[in-house]
Coordinates of C-alpha atoms and ligand atoms in Angstrom, one line a residue:
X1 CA 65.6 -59.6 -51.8
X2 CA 66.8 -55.8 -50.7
X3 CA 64.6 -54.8 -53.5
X4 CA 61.8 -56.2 -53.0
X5 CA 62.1 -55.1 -49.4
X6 CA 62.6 -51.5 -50.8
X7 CA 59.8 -51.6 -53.0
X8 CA 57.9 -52.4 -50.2
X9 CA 59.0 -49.2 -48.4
X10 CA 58.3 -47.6 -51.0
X11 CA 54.6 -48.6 -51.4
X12 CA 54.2 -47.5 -47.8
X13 CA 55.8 -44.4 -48.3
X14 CA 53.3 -43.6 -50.9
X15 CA 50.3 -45.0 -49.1
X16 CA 51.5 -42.8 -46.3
X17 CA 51.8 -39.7 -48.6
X18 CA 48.3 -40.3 -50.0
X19 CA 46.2 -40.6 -46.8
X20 CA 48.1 -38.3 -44.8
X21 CA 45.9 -35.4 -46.9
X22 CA 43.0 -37.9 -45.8
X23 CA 43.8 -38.0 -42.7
X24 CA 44.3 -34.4 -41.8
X25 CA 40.7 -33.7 -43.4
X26 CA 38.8 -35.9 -41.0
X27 CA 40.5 -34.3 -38.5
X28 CA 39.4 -31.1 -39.3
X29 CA 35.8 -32.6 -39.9
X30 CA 36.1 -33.8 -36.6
X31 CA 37.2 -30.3 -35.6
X32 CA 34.1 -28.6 -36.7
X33 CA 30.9 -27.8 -34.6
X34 CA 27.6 -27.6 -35.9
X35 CA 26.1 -26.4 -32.8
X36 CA 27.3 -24.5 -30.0
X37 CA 25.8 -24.0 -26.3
X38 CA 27.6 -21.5 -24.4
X39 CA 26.2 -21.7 -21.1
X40 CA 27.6 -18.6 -18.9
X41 CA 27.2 -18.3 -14.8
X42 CA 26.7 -14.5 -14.2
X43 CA 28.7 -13.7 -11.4
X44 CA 30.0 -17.2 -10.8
X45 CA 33.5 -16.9 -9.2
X46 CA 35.6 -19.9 -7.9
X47 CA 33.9 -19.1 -4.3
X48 CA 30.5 -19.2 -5.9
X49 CA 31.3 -22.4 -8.0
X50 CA 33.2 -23.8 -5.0
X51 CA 30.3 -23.1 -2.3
X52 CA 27.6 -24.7 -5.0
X53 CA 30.2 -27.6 -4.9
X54 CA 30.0 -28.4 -1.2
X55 CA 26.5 -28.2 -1.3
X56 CA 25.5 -30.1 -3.9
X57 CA 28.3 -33.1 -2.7
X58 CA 27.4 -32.4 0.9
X59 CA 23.7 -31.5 1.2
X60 CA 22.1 -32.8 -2.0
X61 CA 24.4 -36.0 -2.3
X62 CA 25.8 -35.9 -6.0
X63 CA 28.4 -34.2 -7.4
X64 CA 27.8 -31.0 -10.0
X65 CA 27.2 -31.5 -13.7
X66 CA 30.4 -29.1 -13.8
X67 CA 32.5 -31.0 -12.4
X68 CA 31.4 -33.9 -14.8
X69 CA 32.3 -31.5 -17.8
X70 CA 35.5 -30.2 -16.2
X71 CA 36.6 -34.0 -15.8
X72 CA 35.7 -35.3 -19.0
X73 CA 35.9 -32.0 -21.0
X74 CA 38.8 -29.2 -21.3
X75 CA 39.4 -26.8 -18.4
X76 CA 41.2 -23.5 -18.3
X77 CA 41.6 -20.1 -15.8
X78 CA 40.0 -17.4 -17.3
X79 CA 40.4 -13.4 -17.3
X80 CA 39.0 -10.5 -18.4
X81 CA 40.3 -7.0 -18.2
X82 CA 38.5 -4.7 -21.0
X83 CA 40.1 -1.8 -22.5
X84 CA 39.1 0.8 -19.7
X85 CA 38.9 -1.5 -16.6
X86 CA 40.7 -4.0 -14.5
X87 CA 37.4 -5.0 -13.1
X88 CA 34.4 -5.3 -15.8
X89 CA 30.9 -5.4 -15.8
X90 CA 28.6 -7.7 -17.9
X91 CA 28.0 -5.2 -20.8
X92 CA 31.7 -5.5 -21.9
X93 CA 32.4 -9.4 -20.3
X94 CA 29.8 -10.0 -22.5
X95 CA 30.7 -8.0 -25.5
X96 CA 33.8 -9.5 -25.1
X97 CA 32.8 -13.1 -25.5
X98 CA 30.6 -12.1 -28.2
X99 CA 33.1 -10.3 -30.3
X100 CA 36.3 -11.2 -29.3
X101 CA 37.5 -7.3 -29.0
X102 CA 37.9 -6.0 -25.7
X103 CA 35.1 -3.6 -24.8
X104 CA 34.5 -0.7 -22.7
X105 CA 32.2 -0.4 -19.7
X106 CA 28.2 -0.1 -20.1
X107 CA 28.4 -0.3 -24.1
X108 CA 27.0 -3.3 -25.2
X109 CA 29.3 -4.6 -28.9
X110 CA 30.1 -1.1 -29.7
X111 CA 33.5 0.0 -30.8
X112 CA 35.1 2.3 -27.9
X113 CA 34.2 5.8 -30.1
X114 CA 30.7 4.5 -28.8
X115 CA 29.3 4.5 -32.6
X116 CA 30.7 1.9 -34.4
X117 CA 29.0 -2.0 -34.0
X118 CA 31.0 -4.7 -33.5
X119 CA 29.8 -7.9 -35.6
X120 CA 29.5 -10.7 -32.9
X121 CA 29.5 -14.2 -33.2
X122 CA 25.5 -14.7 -33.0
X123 CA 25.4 -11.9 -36.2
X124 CA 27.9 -14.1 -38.0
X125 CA 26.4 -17.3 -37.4
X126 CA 23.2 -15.8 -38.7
X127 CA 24.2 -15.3 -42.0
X128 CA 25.4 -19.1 -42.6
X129 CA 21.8 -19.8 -41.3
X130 CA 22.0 -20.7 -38.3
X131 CA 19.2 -21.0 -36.1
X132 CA 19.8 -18.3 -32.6
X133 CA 18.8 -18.5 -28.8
X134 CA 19.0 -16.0 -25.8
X135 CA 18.0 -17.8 -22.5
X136 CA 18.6 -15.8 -19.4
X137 CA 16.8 -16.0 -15.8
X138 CA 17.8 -12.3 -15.9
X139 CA 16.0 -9.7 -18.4
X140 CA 16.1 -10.8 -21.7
X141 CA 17.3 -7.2 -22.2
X142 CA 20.0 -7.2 -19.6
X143 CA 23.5 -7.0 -21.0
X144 CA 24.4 -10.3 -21.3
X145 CA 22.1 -11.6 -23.7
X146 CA 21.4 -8.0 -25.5
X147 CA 25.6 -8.2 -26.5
X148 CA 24.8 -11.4 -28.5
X149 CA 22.0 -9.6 -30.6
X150 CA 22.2 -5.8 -30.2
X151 CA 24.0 -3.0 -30.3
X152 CA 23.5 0.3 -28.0
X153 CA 25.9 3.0 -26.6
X154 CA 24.6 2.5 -22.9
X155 CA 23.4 -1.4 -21.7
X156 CA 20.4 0.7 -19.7
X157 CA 19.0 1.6 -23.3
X158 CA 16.7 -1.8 -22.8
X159 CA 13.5 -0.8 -25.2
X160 CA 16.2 -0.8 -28.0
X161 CA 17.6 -4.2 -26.6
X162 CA 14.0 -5.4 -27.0
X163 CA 13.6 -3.9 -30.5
X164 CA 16.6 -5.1 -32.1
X165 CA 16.8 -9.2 -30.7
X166 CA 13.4 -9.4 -32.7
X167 CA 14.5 -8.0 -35.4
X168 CA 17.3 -9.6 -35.5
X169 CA 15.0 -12.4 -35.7
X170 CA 16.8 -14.9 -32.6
X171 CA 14.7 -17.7 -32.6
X172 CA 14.5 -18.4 -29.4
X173 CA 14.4 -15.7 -26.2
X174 CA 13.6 -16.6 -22.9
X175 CA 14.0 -14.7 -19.8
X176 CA 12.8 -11.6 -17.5
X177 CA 12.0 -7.8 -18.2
X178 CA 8.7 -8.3 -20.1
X179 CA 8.6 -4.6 -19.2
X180 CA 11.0 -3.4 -22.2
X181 CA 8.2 -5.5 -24.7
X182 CA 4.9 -2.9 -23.3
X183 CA 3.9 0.2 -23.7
X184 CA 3.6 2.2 -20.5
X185 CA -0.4 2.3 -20.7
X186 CA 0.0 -1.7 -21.0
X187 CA 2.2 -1.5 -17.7
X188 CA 5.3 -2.0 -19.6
X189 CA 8.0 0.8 -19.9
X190 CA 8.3 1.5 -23.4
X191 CA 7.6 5.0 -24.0
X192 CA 7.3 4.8 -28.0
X193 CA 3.8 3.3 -27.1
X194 CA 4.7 -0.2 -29.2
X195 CA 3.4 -2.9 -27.9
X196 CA 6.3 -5.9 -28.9
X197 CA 4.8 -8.6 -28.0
X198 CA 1.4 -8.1 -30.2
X199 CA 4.8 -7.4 -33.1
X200 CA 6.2 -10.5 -32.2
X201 CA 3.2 -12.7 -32.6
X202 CA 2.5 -11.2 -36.0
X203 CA 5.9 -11.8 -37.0
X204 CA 5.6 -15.4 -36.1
X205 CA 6.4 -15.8 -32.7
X206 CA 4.5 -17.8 -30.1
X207 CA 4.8 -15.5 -27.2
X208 CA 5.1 -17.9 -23.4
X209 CA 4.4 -16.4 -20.2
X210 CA 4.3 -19.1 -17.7
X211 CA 6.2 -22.8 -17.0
X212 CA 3.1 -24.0 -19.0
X213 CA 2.4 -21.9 -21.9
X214 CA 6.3 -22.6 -22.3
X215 CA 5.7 -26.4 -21.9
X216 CA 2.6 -26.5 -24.4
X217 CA 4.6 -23.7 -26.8
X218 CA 5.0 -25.8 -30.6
X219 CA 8.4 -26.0 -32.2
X220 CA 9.2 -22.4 -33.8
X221 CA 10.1 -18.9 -32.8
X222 CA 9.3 -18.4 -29.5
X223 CA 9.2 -15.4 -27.0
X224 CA 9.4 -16.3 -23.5
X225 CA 8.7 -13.7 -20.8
X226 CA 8.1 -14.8 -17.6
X227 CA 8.4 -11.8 -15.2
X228 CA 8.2 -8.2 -15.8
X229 CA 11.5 -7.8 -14.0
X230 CA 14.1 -10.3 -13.8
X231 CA 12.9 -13.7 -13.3
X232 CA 12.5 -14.9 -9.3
X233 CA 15.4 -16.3 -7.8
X234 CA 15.3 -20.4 -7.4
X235 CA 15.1 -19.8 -3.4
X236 CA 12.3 -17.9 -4.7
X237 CA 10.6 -19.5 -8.3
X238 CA 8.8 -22.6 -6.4
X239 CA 5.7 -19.5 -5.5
X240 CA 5.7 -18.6 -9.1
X241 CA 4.7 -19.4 -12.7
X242 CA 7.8 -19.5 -13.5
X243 CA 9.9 -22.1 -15.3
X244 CA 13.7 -23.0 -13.9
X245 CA 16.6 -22.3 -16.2
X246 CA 16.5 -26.4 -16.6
X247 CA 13.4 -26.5 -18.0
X248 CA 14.1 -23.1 -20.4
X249 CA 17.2 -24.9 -21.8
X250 CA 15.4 -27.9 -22.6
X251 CA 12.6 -26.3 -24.3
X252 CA 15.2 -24.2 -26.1
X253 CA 17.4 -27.0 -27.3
X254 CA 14.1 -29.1 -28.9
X255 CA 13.7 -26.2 -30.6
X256 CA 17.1 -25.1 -32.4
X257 CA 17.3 -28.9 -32.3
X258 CA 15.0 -28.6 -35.5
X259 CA 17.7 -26.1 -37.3
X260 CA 19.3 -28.5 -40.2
X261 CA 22.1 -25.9 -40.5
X262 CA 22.7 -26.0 -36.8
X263 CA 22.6 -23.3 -34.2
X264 CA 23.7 -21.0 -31.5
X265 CA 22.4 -20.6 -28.4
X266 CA 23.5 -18.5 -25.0
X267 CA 22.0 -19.6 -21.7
X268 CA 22.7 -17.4 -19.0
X269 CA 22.6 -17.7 -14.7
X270 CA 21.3 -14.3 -14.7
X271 CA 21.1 -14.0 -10.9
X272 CA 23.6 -15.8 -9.7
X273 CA 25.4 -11.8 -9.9
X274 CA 21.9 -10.5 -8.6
X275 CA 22.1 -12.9 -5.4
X276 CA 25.9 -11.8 -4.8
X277 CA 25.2 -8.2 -5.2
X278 CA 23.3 -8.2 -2.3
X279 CA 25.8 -11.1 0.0
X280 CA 23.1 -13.4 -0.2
X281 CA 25.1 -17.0 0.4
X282 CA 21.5 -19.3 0.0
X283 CA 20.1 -17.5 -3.0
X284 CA 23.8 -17.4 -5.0
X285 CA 24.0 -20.8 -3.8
X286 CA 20.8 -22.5 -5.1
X287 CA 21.1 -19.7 -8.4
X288 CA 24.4 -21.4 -9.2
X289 CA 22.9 -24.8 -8.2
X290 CA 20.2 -24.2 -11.1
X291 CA 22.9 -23.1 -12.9
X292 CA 24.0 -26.4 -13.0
X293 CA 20.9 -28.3 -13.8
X294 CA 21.0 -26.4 -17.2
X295 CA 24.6 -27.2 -18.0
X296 CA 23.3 -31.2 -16.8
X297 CA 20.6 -30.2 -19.5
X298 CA 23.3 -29.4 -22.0
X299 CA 25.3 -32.4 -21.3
X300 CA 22.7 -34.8 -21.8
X301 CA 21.8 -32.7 -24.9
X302 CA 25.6 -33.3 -26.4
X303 CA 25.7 -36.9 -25.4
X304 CA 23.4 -37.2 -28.2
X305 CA 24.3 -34.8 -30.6
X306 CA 28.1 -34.7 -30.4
X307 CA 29.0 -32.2 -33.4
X308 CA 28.3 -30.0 -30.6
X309 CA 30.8 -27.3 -28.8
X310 CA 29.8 -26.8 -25.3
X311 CA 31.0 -23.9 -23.3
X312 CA 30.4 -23.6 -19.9
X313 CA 32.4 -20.3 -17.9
X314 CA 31.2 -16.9 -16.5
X315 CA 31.6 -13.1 -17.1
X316 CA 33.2 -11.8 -14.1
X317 CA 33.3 -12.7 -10.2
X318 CA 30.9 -10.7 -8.1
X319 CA 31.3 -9.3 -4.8
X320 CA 34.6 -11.3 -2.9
X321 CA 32.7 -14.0 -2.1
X322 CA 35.0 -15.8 0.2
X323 CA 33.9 -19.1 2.2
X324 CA 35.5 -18.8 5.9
X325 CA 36.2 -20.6 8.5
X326 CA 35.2 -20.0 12.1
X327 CA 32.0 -20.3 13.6
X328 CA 30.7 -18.7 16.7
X329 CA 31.3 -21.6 19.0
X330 CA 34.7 -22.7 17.9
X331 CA 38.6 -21.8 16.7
X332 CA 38.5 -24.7 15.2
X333 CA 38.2 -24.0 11.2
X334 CA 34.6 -25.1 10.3
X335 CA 33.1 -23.7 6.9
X336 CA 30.0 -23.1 5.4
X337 CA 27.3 -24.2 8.0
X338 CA 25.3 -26.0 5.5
X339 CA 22.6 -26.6 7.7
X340 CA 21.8 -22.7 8.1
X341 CA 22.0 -22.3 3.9
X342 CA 19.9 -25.4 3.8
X343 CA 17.0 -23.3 6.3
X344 CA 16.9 -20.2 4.4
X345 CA 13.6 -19.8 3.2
X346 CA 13.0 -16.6 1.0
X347 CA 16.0 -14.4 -1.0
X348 CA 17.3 -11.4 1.0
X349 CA 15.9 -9.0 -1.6
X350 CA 12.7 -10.1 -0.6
X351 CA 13.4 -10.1 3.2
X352 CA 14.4 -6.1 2.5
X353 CA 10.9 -5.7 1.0
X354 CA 9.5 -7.5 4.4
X355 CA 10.7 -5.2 6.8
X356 CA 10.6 -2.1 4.1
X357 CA 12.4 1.7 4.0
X358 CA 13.5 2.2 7.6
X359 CA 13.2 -1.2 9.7
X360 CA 13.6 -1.0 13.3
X361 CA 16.2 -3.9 14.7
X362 CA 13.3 -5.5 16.0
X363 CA 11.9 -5.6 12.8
X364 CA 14.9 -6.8 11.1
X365 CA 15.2 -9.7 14.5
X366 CA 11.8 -11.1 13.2
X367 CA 11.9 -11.2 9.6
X368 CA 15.9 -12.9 10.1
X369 CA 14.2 -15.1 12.1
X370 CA 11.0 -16.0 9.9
X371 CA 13.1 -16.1 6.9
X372 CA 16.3 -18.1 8.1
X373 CA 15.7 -19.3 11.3
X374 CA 18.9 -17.5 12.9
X375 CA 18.1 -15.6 16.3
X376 CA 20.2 -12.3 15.6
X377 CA 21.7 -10.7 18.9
X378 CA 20.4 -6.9 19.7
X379 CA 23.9 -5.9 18.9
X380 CA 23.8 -7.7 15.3
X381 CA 20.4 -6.5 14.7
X382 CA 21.3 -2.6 15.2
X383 CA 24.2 -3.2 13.0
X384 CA 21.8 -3.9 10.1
X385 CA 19.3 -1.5 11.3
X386 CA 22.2 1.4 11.4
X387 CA 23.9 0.2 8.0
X388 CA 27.2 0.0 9.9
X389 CA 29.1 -1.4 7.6
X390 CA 27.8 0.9 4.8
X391 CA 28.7 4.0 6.8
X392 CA 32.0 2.0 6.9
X393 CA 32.5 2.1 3.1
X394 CA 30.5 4.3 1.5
X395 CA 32.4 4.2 -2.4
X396 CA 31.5 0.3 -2.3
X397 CA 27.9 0.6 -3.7
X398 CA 25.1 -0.5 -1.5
X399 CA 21.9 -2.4 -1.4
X400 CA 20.6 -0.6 1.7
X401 CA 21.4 -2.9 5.0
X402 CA 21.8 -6.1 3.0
X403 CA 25.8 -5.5 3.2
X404 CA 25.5 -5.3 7.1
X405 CA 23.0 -8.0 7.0
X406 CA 25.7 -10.0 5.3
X407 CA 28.6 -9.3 7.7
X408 CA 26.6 -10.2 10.7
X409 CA 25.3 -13.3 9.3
X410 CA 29.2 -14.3 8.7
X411 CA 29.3 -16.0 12.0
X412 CA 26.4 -18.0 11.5
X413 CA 26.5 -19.0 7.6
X414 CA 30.3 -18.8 6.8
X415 CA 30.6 -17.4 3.9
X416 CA 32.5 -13.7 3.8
X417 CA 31.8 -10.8 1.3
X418 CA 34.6 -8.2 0.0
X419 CA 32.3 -5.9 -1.8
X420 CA 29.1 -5.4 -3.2
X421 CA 30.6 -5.0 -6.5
X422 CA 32.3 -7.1 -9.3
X423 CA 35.7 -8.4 -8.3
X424 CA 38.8 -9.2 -11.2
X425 CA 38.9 -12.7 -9.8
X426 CA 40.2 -15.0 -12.3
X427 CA 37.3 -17.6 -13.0
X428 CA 36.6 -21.1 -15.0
X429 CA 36.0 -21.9 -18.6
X430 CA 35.5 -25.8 -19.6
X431 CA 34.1 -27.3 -22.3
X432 CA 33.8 -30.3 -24.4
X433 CA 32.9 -30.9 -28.3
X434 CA 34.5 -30.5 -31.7
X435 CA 36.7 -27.3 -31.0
X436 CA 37.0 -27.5 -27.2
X437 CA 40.9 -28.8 -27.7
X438 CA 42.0 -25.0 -27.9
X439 CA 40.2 -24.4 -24.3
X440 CA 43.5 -25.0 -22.0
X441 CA 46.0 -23.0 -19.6
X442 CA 45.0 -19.5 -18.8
X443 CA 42.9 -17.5 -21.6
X444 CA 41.5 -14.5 -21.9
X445 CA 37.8 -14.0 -22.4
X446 CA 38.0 -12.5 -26.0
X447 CA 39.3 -16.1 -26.5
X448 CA 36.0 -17.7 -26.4
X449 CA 35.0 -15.8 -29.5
X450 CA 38.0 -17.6 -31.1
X451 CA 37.3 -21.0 -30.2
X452 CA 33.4 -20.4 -31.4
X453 CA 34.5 -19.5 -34.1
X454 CA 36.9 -21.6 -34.9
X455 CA 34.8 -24.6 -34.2
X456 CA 32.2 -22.9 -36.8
X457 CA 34.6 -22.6 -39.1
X458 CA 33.0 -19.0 -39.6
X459 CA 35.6 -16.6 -41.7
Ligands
LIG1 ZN1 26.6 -7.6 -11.5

């Protein structure tokens, strides 16, 4: 009886020994990605995430996409100090992510002698062919896409951005600054006289300039170039040709859908950071709101292709957002007056170009008024027409009366601005997908490059 009982064990014990092999390989099958979608909010602190929160719970009546993810998916605090700074810009935030090194300000996935590349992720899915995307509502050539694909000493080196994404082939780039792909007789800015686009073609692209020639574009390399800046802000796209960051990430995962060895793909909120810049609480708002419709976009895309790692965090906070309290009429705390975001019509870049170099209050009274529907006082008014607040902090780097503009309109919107500049606030990462198990506690942003990597299985 006891031996039989013991050769029992035994056969388990064996069984155990044979599958455990087994069983730690599917695991690791399991672990690894074939695709990956990194989607990242430029600018998009806690504030910025936690204002697009309210609004969309509040105002729009459903709950972010982000919030879905950071449910049902991995969440972690994020931070990212480079090697020269406390507070980054995108350049090295980007390089960072891309590379997994810490970078140094302006370069874009150099080494710090300012010579040496820097191999990123995108270069080393490319050799296991892998198909590539940039998607950006910002320049194509700004630095957060350009640190996936290229390499230059200073991020403002933008025709050599164009240059080397195609020739680095990435299948798929979307985004603003069609002005880095045209020769300056073509109204472009390139001052070697190429004309990229007419290169592009030849080389097989099909080269997009609107919501419809992106819509009607067939499967294949594309070039998508919608503005010949940065693409309009949402408060701003529904007067354009221009197609929403949704629509971009759809058209961009049908694409690299097509890859049988899988792909890579960034997908940027360009001007989430360009909205902040200038303390513009609507335009950040509905930016990061868009934002969110393209990580929805992702979502539904990984639902049905789960071998998928989705990454969804941003590159550095920008300008202190901070969502206060009191209103006008009360000591009682209050918050965002969603009602006054809601009634904002037009971004405040675009207001500045309204009332032009040297607005008179009056001036600035009537376009406040036309633009948000808020009756400023005389007082408020000669604020932004003096630049108070400017003259106030001069080393904290200005968009001409759109920092005063901001701090009068505190009363009336709710939402506060520390700077004009990038902040070191600590931000979000979440994810979900083979891979996203090592997204957890606080990480640092050269961390992402791991997990990618990892979840590649690159070497
Ligand atoms: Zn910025």
């Amino acid at each position: 009886m006891k031996n039989r009982l013991f050769r029992r064990f035994i056969l388990l014990f064996a069984a155990a020994v044979l599958f455990l092999p087994l069983s730690g390989l599917a695991a690791q099958t399991q672990l690894q990605a074939k695709n990956v979608i990194i989607l990242i909010g430029d600018g998009m602190g806690p504030s910025q995430f936690g204002a697009a929160w309210i609004y969309s719970n509040r105002v729009l009546k459903k709950d972010l996409r982000m919030s879905e993810l950071m449910n049902k998916g991995r969440t972690s605090y994020l931070v990212n100090d480079t090697a020269d700074s406390i507070v980054t810009e995108s350049a090295a935030a980007a390089g960072q992510i891309a590379t997994g090194q810490r970078m140094t300000a302006r370069a874009l996935s150099m080494a710090a002698d300012g010579k040496t590349p820097v191999k990123t992720i995108m270069e080393m899915v490319k050799e296991k062919k892998l198909a590539t995307g940039l998607v950006t509502t910002s320049g194509i050539t700004d630095a957060t896409p350009a640190a996936f694909a290229a390499h230059v000493a200073h991020r403002s080196d933008e025709e050599s951005v164009a240059d080397q994404e195609l020739k680095f082939g990435v299948d798929v780039l979307m985004g603003g600054r069609k002005q880095f792909f045209l020769p300056e007789n073509a109204g472009g800015k390139r001052k070697d006289g190429r004309n990229l686009l007419e290169e592009a073609q030849k080389a097989g692209y099909t080269v997009a300039g609107t919501a419809e020639e992106l819509k009607a574009a067939p499967a294949g390399k594309i070039l998508g170039l919608f503005n010949m800046g940065n693409m309009s802000y949402e408060i701003d796209r529904a007067a354009t040709a221009e197609p929403s960051l949704a629509e971009m990430t759809g058209k961009a995962l049908k694409i690299l859908f097509k890859s049988k060895s899988g792909f890579f793909v960034m997908i940027e909120g360009g001007r989430i950071d360009h909205a902040a810049h200038r303390n513009d609480a609507p335009a950040t708002i509905r930016d990061t709101l868009a934002f969110d419709e393209a990580v929805g976009v992702a979502m539904d895309f990984v639902k049905k292709n789960p071998a998928t790692l989705l990454i969804v965090t941003a590159d550095h906070e920008t300008a202190g957002m901070s969502l206060i309290g009191h209103s006008k009429e009360s000591k009682e705390y209050v918050g965002m007056d969603l009602k006054a975001i809601e009634k904002a019509k037009v971004s405040f870049e675009l207001m500045a170009g309204m009332w032009g170099k040297k607005p008179t209050p009056e001036k600035i009274k009537e376009i406040v008024k036309q633009s948000m529907d808020i009756d400023l006082t005389d007082d408020e008014a000669r604020t932004v027409a003096d630049d108070t607040i400017k003259k106030l902090d001069p080393y904290n780097y200005n968009y001409d009366y759109l920092h005063s503009l901001g701090f009068v309109l505190r009363p009336y919107l709710r939402v506060g601005w520390g700077s004009q500049t990038h902040t070191a606030s600590p931000l979000f990462l979440f994810g979900s997908g083979p891979g996203s198990q090592k997204i957890h506690g606080l990480m640092h942003n050269t961390e992402i490059f791991t997990v990618m990597k990892a979840a590649l299985r690159l070497k």
